[in-house]
Short mmCIF file of C-alpha atoms in Angstrom, two decimals:
data_model
loop_
_atom_site.label_atom_id
_atom_site.label_comp_id
_atom_site.label_asym_id
_atom_site.label_seq_id
_atom_site.Cartn_x
_atom_site.Cartn_y
_atom_site.Cartn_z
CA MET A 1 -137.58 50.53 39.72
CA GLU A 2 -135.48 52.41 42.17
CA TYR A 3 -137.39 50.85 45.06
CA PHE A 4 -136.84 47.45 43.60
CA PHE A 5 -133.02 47.91 43.40
CA GLY A 6 -133.02 49.45 46.86
CA LEU A 7 -134.98 46.48 48.23
CA LEU A 8 -132.67 44.04 46.49
CA ALA A 9 -129.57 45.85 47.92
CA LEU A 10 -131.09 45.63 51.41
CA ILE A 11 -131.83 41.92 51.01
CA VAL A 12 -128.21 41.32 49.87
CA ILE A 13 -126.90 43.22 52.90
CA ILE A 14 -129.09 41.24 55.26
CA PHE A 15 -128.06 38.02 53.53
CA VAL A 16 -124.35 38.86 53.84
CA MET A 17 -124.85 39.83 57.56
CA MET A 18 -126.58 36.54 58.17
CA GLY A 19 -123.57 34.69 56.66
CA VAL A 20 -120.96 36.43 58.88
CA THR A 21 -120.13 34.67 62.08
CA VAL A 22 -117.61 35.60 64.85
CA VAL A 23 -116.06 32.77 66.82
CA GLN A 24 -114.84 33.72 70.25
CA GLN A 25 -111.36 32.84 71.43
CA GLY A 26 -111.32 29.50 73.31
CA PHE A 27 -114.23 28.11 71.34
CA VAL A 28 -114.62 26.21 68.06
CA PHE A 29 -117.93 26.18 66.20
CA THR A 30 -119.01 23.27 64.04
CA ILE A 31 -120.56 24.30 60.70
CA GLU A 32 -123.34 22.06 59.36
CA ARG A 33 -124.77 22.11 55.89
CA PHE A 34 -128.31 20.74 55.64
CA GLY A 35 -127.70 19.19 59.10
CA ARG A 36 -124.41 17.47 58.13
CA TYR A 37 -121.06 18.46 59.68
CA THR A 38 -118.81 20.11 57.13
CA TYR A 39 -115.96 21.81 59.04
CA SER A 40 -114.92 23.49 62.29
CA ALA A 41 -114.74 27.26 62.43
CA GLN A 42 -111.75 28.53 64.35
CA PRO A 43 -111.66 31.71 66.42
CA GLY A 44 -112.17 34.89 64.41
CA LEU A 45 -114.43 35.90 61.51
CA THR A 46 -116.13 33.13 59.56
CA VAL A 47 -118.44 33.41 56.53
CA ILE A 48 -121.15 30.83 55.92
CA ILE A 49 -123.97 30.54 53.36
CA PRO A 50 -127.20 31.51 55.01
CA PHE A 51 -130.10 29.13 54.76
CA PHE A 52 -127.64 26.41 53.62
CA ASP A 53 -125.06 26.37 56.46
CA ARG A 54 -125.55 26.95 60.14
CA VAL A 55 -123.56 26.75 63.41
CA GLY A 56 -124.08 23.32 64.88
CA ARG A 57 -122.25 23.21 68.28
CA LYS A 58 -120.19 25.73 70.15
CA VAL A 59 -117.48 23.65 71.64
CA ASN A 60 -115.32 24.92 74.56
CA VAL A 61 -111.68 23.94 73.80
CA MET A 62 -110.23 25.50 76.98
CA GLU A 63 -109.12 23.20 79.82
CA GLN A 64 -112.13 22.58 81.98
CA VAL A 65 -112.72 21.09 85.45
CA LEU A 66 -115.51 18.68 86.21
CA ASP A 67 -116.45 18.03 89.84
CA ILE A 68 -117.31 14.34 90.56
CA PRO A 69 -120.01 14.18 93.30
CA GLY A 70 -119.32 12.32 96.51
CA GLN A 71 -120.06 8.68 96.57
CA GLU A 72 -119.77 5.69 98.93
CA ILE A 73 -117.25 3.00 97.88
CA ILE A 74 -116.63 -0.46 99.48
CA THR A 75 -112.94 -1.25 99.68
CA LYS A 76 -111.34 -4.62 99.32
CA ASP A 77 -111.46 -5.26 103.08
CA ASN A 78 -115.20 -4.35 103.23
CA ALA A 79 -114.75 -0.79 104.60
CA MET A 80 -117.20 1.87 103.48
CA VAL A 81 -115.53 5.17 102.56
CA GLY A 82 -116.79 8.42 101.07
CA VAL A 83 -114.91 9.85 98.09
CA ASP A 84 -114.88 13.12 96.19
CA ALA A 85 -112.85 13.73 93.10
CA VAL A 86 -112.27 16.34 90.22
CA VAL A 87 -111.36 15.78 86.60
CA PHE A 88 -109.48 18.26 84.41
CA PHE A 89 -109.91 17.76 80.67
CA GLN A 90 -109.52 19.59 77.33
CA VAL A 91 -111.26 19.09 74.02
CA LEU A 92 -108.77 18.52 71.29
CA ASP A 93 -111.23 17.57 68.48
CA ALA A 94 -114.36 19.65 68.42
CA ALA A 95 -116.11 17.52 65.88
CA LYS A 96 -115.75 14.29 67.88
CA ALA A 97 -116.68 16.01 71.12
CA ALA A 98 -119.82 17.26 69.44
CA TYR A 99 -120.93 14.25 67.50
CA GLU A 100 -119.31 11.12 68.97
CA VAL A 101 -121.03 11.47 72.34
CA SER A 102 -124.41 12.79 73.25
CA ASP A 103 -123.50 14.71 76.42
CA LEU A 104 -119.79 15.03 76.97
CA TYR A 105 -119.90 16.21 80.61
CA VAL A 106 -122.26 13.50 81.75
CA ALA A 107 -120.26 10.88 79.94
CA ILE A 108 -116.92 12.00 81.51
CA MET A 109 -118.58 12.10 84.96
CA GLN A 110 -120.11 8.64 84.62
CA ILE A 111 -116.97 6.94 83.35
CA THR A 112 -114.85 8.56 86.04
CA THR A 113 -117.26 7.52 88.73
CA THR A 114 -117.31 3.96 87.49
CA ASN A 115 -113.62 3.59 87.29
CA LEU A 116 -113.15 5.27 90.71
CA ARG A 117 -115.27 2.55 92.23
CA THR A 118 -113.21 -0.10 90.30
CA VAL A 119 -109.84 1.21 91.35
CA MET A 120 -110.52 1.88 94.99
CA GLY A 121 -112.63 -1.25 95.33
CA SER A 122 -109.52 -3.28 94.52
CA MET A 123 -107.46 -1.72 97.35
CA ASP A 124 -107.52 -2.06 101.16
CA LEU A 125 -108.54 0.77 103.34
CA ASP A 126 -104.95 1.55 104.33
CA GLU A 127 -103.89 1.66 100.73
CA THR A 128 -106.65 4.04 99.74
CA LEU A 129 -105.59 6.46 102.46
CA SER A 130 -101.91 6.29 101.81
CA LYS A 131 -101.62 5.78 98.06
CA ARG A 132 -103.59 8.68 96.57
CA ASP A 133 -100.95 9.20 93.88
CA ASP A 134 -101.32 5.64 92.79
CA ILE A 135 -105.17 6.04 92.62
CA ASN A 136 -104.85 9.30 90.63
CA GLY A 137 -102.48 7.76 88.19
CA ARG A 138 -104.53 4.63 87.57
CA LEU A 139 -107.73 6.81 87.11
CA LEU A 140 -105.93 9.10 84.74
CA SER A 141 -104.74 6.28 82.54
CA VAL A 142 -108.07 4.51 82.41
CA VAL A 143 -110.34 7.55 81.93
CA ASP A 144 -108.04 9.14 79.41
CA HIS A 145 -107.98 5.84 77.32
CA ALA A 146 -111.77 5.71 77.49
CA THR A 147 -112.44 9.24 76.43
CA SER A 148 -109.87 9.46 73.64
CA PRO A 149 -112.47 8.48 70.92
CA TRP A 150 -114.46 11.57 71.88
CA GLY A 151 -111.59 13.93 71.09
CA VAL A 152 -110.93 14.66 74.74
CA LYS A 153 -107.62 14.70 76.65
CA ILE A 154 -107.85 14.03 80.37
CA THR A 155 -105.02 16.14 81.91
CA ARG A 156 -105.49 15.32 85.63
CA VAL A 157 -107.66 13.29 87.92
CA GLU A 158 -107.48 14.13 91.65
CA VAL A 159 -109.11 12.53 94.63
CA LYS A 160 -110.18 15.49 96.80
CA ASP A 161 -111.26 13.75 100.00
CA ILE A 162 -111.53 10.27 101.44
CA ARG A 163 -113.83 9.89 104.42
CA PRO A 164 -113.58 6.64 106.38
CA PRO A 165 -116.39 5.71 108.84
CA ALA A 166 -116.42 7.23 112.25
CA ASP A 167 -115.52 4.07 114.15
CA ILE A 168 -112.53 3.39 111.83
CA SER A 169 -111.48 7.07 112.24
CA ASN A 170 -111.50 6.61 116.06
CA ALA A 171 -109.60 3.40 115.77
CA MET A 172 -107.00 4.96 113.55
CA ALA A 173 -106.67 7.86 116.09
CA ARG A 174 -106.11 5.41 118.87
CA GLN A 175 -103.66 3.54 116.77
CA MET A 176 -101.67 6.70 115.96
CA LYS A 177 -101.62 7.67 119.69
CA ALA A 178 -100.35 4.23 120.63
CA GLU A 179 -97.62 4.43 117.92
CA ARG A 180 -96.54 7.81 119.19
CA GLU A 181 -96.47 6.59 122.80
CA LYS A 182 -94.51 3.53 121.69
CA ARG A 183 -91.91 5.78 119.90
CA ALA A 184 -91.70 8.06 122.90
CA GLN A 185 -91.08 5.02 125.28
CA ILE A 186 -88.50 3.67 122.80
CA LEU A 187 -86.66 6.99 122.67
CA GLU A 188 -86.81 7.35 126.47
CA ALA A 189 -85.46 3.80 126.92
CA GLU A 190 -82.63 4.41 124.44
CA GLY A 191 -81.75 7.68 126.23
CA MET A 192 -81.64 5.88 129.63
CA ARG A 193 -79.53 3.10 128.00
CA ALA A 194 -77.09 5.67 126.54
CA ALA A 195 -76.91 7.40 129.95
CA ASP A 196 -76.18 4.08 131.76
CA ILE A 197 -73.50 3.21 129.16
CA LEU A 198 -71.82 6.59 129.66
CA ARG A 199 -72.06 6.40 133.39
CA ALA A 200 -70.53 2.88 133.31
CA GLU A 201 -67.77 4.04 131.07
CA GLY A 202 -67.07 6.86 133.42
CA GLU A 203 -66.93 4.55 136.42
CA LYS A 204 -64.71 2.21 134.41
CA GLN A 205 -62.23 4.96 133.65
CA SER A 206 -62.31 6.18 137.24
CA ALA A 207 -61.69 2.63 138.51
CA ILE A 208 -58.77 2.33 136.02
CA LEU A 209 -57.28 5.62 137.13
CA GLN A 210 -57.64 4.75 140.80
CA ALA A 211 -56.04 1.39 140.27
CA GLU A 212 -53.16 3.01 138.36
CA GLY A 213 -52.84 5.52 141.19
CA ARG A 214 -52.76 2.77 143.82
CA LYS A 215 -50.25 0.92 141.75
CA GLU A 216 -48.02 4.00 141.46
CA ALA A 217 -48.36 4.69 145.16
CA ALA A 218 -47.46 1.08 146.09
CA PHE A 219 -44.50 1.30 143.75
CA ARG A 220 -43.35 4.54 145.47
CA ASP A 221 -43.91 2.98 148.95
CA ALA A 222 -41.95 -0.01 148.02
CA GLU A 223 -39.16 2.07 146.64
CA ALA A 224 -39.12 4.22 149.74
CA ARG A 225 -39.00 1.11 152.05
CA GLU A 226 -36.18 -0.35 149.91
CA ARG A 227 -34.18 2.91 150.25
CA GLU A 228 -34.98 3.07 153.92
CA ALA A 229 -33.82 -0.49 154.33
CA GLU A 230 -30.58 0.24 152.42
CA ALA A 231 -29.95 3.24 154.69
CA GLU A 232 -30.61 1.14 157.76
CA ALA A 233 -28.31 -1.53 156.51
CA LYS A 234 -25.57 0.99 155.81
CA ALA A 235 -26.10 2.50 159.28
CA THR A 236 -25.86 -0.94 160.83
CA VAL A 237 -22.69 -1.69 158.94
CA MET A 238 -21.23 1.60 160.07
CA VAL A 239 -22.20 0.90 163.75
CA SER A 240 -20.75 -2.58 163.52
CA ASP A 241 -17.55 -1.21 162.12
CA SER A 242 -17.36 1.43 164.80
CA ILE A 243 -17.97 -1.14 167.57
CA ALA A 244 -15.36 -3.45 166.08
CA THR A 245 -12.87 -0.60 165.93
CA SER A 246 -13.50 1.22 169.26
CA GLY A 247 -14.70 -1.76 171.35
CA THR A 248 -17.14 -1.27 174.27
CA GLN A 249 -16.72 2.54 174.26
CA ALA A 250 -18.66 2.90 171.03
CA LEU A 251 -21.29 0.51 172.28
CA ASN A 252 -21.64 2.54 175.46
CA TYR A 253 -22.10 5.63 173.35
CA PHE A 254 -24.98 4.26 171.27
CA ILE A 255 -26.64 2.90 174.42
CA ALA A 256 -26.35 6.23 176.19
CA GLN A 257 -27.81 7.97 173.15
CA LYS A 258 -30.84 5.81 173.08
CA TYR A 259 -31.14 6.02 176.90
CA THR A 260 -31.13 9.84 176.70
CA GLU A 261 -33.72 9.92 173.91
CA ALA A 262 -36.03 7.63 176.01
CA ILE A 263 -35.70 9.91 179.06
CA SER A 264 -36.57 13.01 176.94
CA GLN A 265 -39.83 11.34 175.81
CA PHE A 266 -40.92 11.04 179.51
CA GLU A 267 -40.62 14.80 179.76
CA THR A 268 -43.10 15.49 176.96
CA SER A 269 -45.67 12.93 178.10
CA PRO A 270 -48.88 14.84 179.28
CA ASN A 271 -49.89 12.07 181.70
CA ALA A 272 -46.59 11.51 183.55
CA LYS A 273 -46.22 13.76 186.59
CA THR A 274 -43.58 11.70 188.47
CA ILE A 275 -40.66 9.87 186.79
CA LEU A 276 -38.80 7.04 188.49
CA PHE A 277 -35.41 6.02 187.28
CA PRO A 278 -34.72 2.28 188.05
CA VAL A 279 -31.00 2.87 187.31
CA GLU A 280 -27.98 4.07 189.28
CA ALA A 281 -26.56 7.43 188.65
CA THR A 282 -23.02 6.04 188.55
CA GLN A 283 -24.00 3.93 185.52
CA LEU A 284 -25.26 6.90 183.65
CA ILE A 285 -22.06 8.92 184.56
CA GLY A 286 -20.02 5.96 183.48
CA THR A 287 -21.74 5.90 180.26
CA LEU A 288 -21.24 9.62 179.73
CA GLY A 289 -17.59 9.11 180.63
CA GLY A 290 -17.33 6.49 177.90
CA ILE A 291 -18.79 9.09 175.47
CA GLY A 292 -16.08 11.52 176.58
CA GLU A 293 -13.35 8.94 176.03
CA LEU A 294 -14.66 8.30 172.51
CA ALA A 295 -14.56 11.99 171.78
CA LYS A 296 -10.97 12.30 172.96
CA GLU A 297 -9.87 9.38 170.87
CA ALA A 298 -11.62 10.85 167.84
CA LEU A 299 -9.82 14.19 168.37
CA SER A 300 -6.45 12.57 168.87
CA THR A 301 -6.87 10.62 165.68
CA LYS A 302 -7.60 13.76 163.73
CA GLU A 303 -4.57 15.59 165.11
CA LYS A 304 -2.26 12.73 164.03
#
């Protein structure tokens, strides 16, 4: 009898141990009773009824990444490009992910591949190379909508690499080189134009300053000539008054002065070695005598 109770206790312990299940963090287990889904076991300790209940699927509810293999896609302008992509997703409903689709990973891969062909096939080659954000956004919207009945949330879809054909790559490289050379030539031309403008402005300012200088110099010359003419006119008036007052004696004085200055210039001439005077000495003495008479008259006038 003791053996019977001991055996029964052992069977109960084994039965309880078979009904205890530990769910790891990041996973959700689906519990099936007689092959039918009943509930989802969350992380931690879960007790089920052995032989009646069993763990159906162990669903990973962490965010996962699925690599989309490379494929060849024909763009709208008939260019063949190679494309690689990745999909980030997370299971929100373990029951739907386990029972609404046969193979979740294959299904996500296939639907992403199909929509990738559809999106990029509707774009030109230049658009596929320059609008990756648009491609990622359209793929995310389409794939997330298609996988929502499976209890899956598509968080990100990223195009990893786009590989155009070799001849198109070479043409693009030549185009880029030509564009850069064009920009360099434009910048060089703009620099030369700016330099010419600055040089012309400088020459213009210089010409203006020179013209103003010439104008000022001409004004000064005219003013000097005017003053010289005024002085000459005053001197002429004074000489005329002196001649009118003193008569021929004043005239003889001025003539003798000019005559003496002319003779002194002969003395300083480097080429003249012999000087001939075509005048009589008595005339010169007479002139000097007239000068003496003028001087006496002037002195007598002062004394009076």
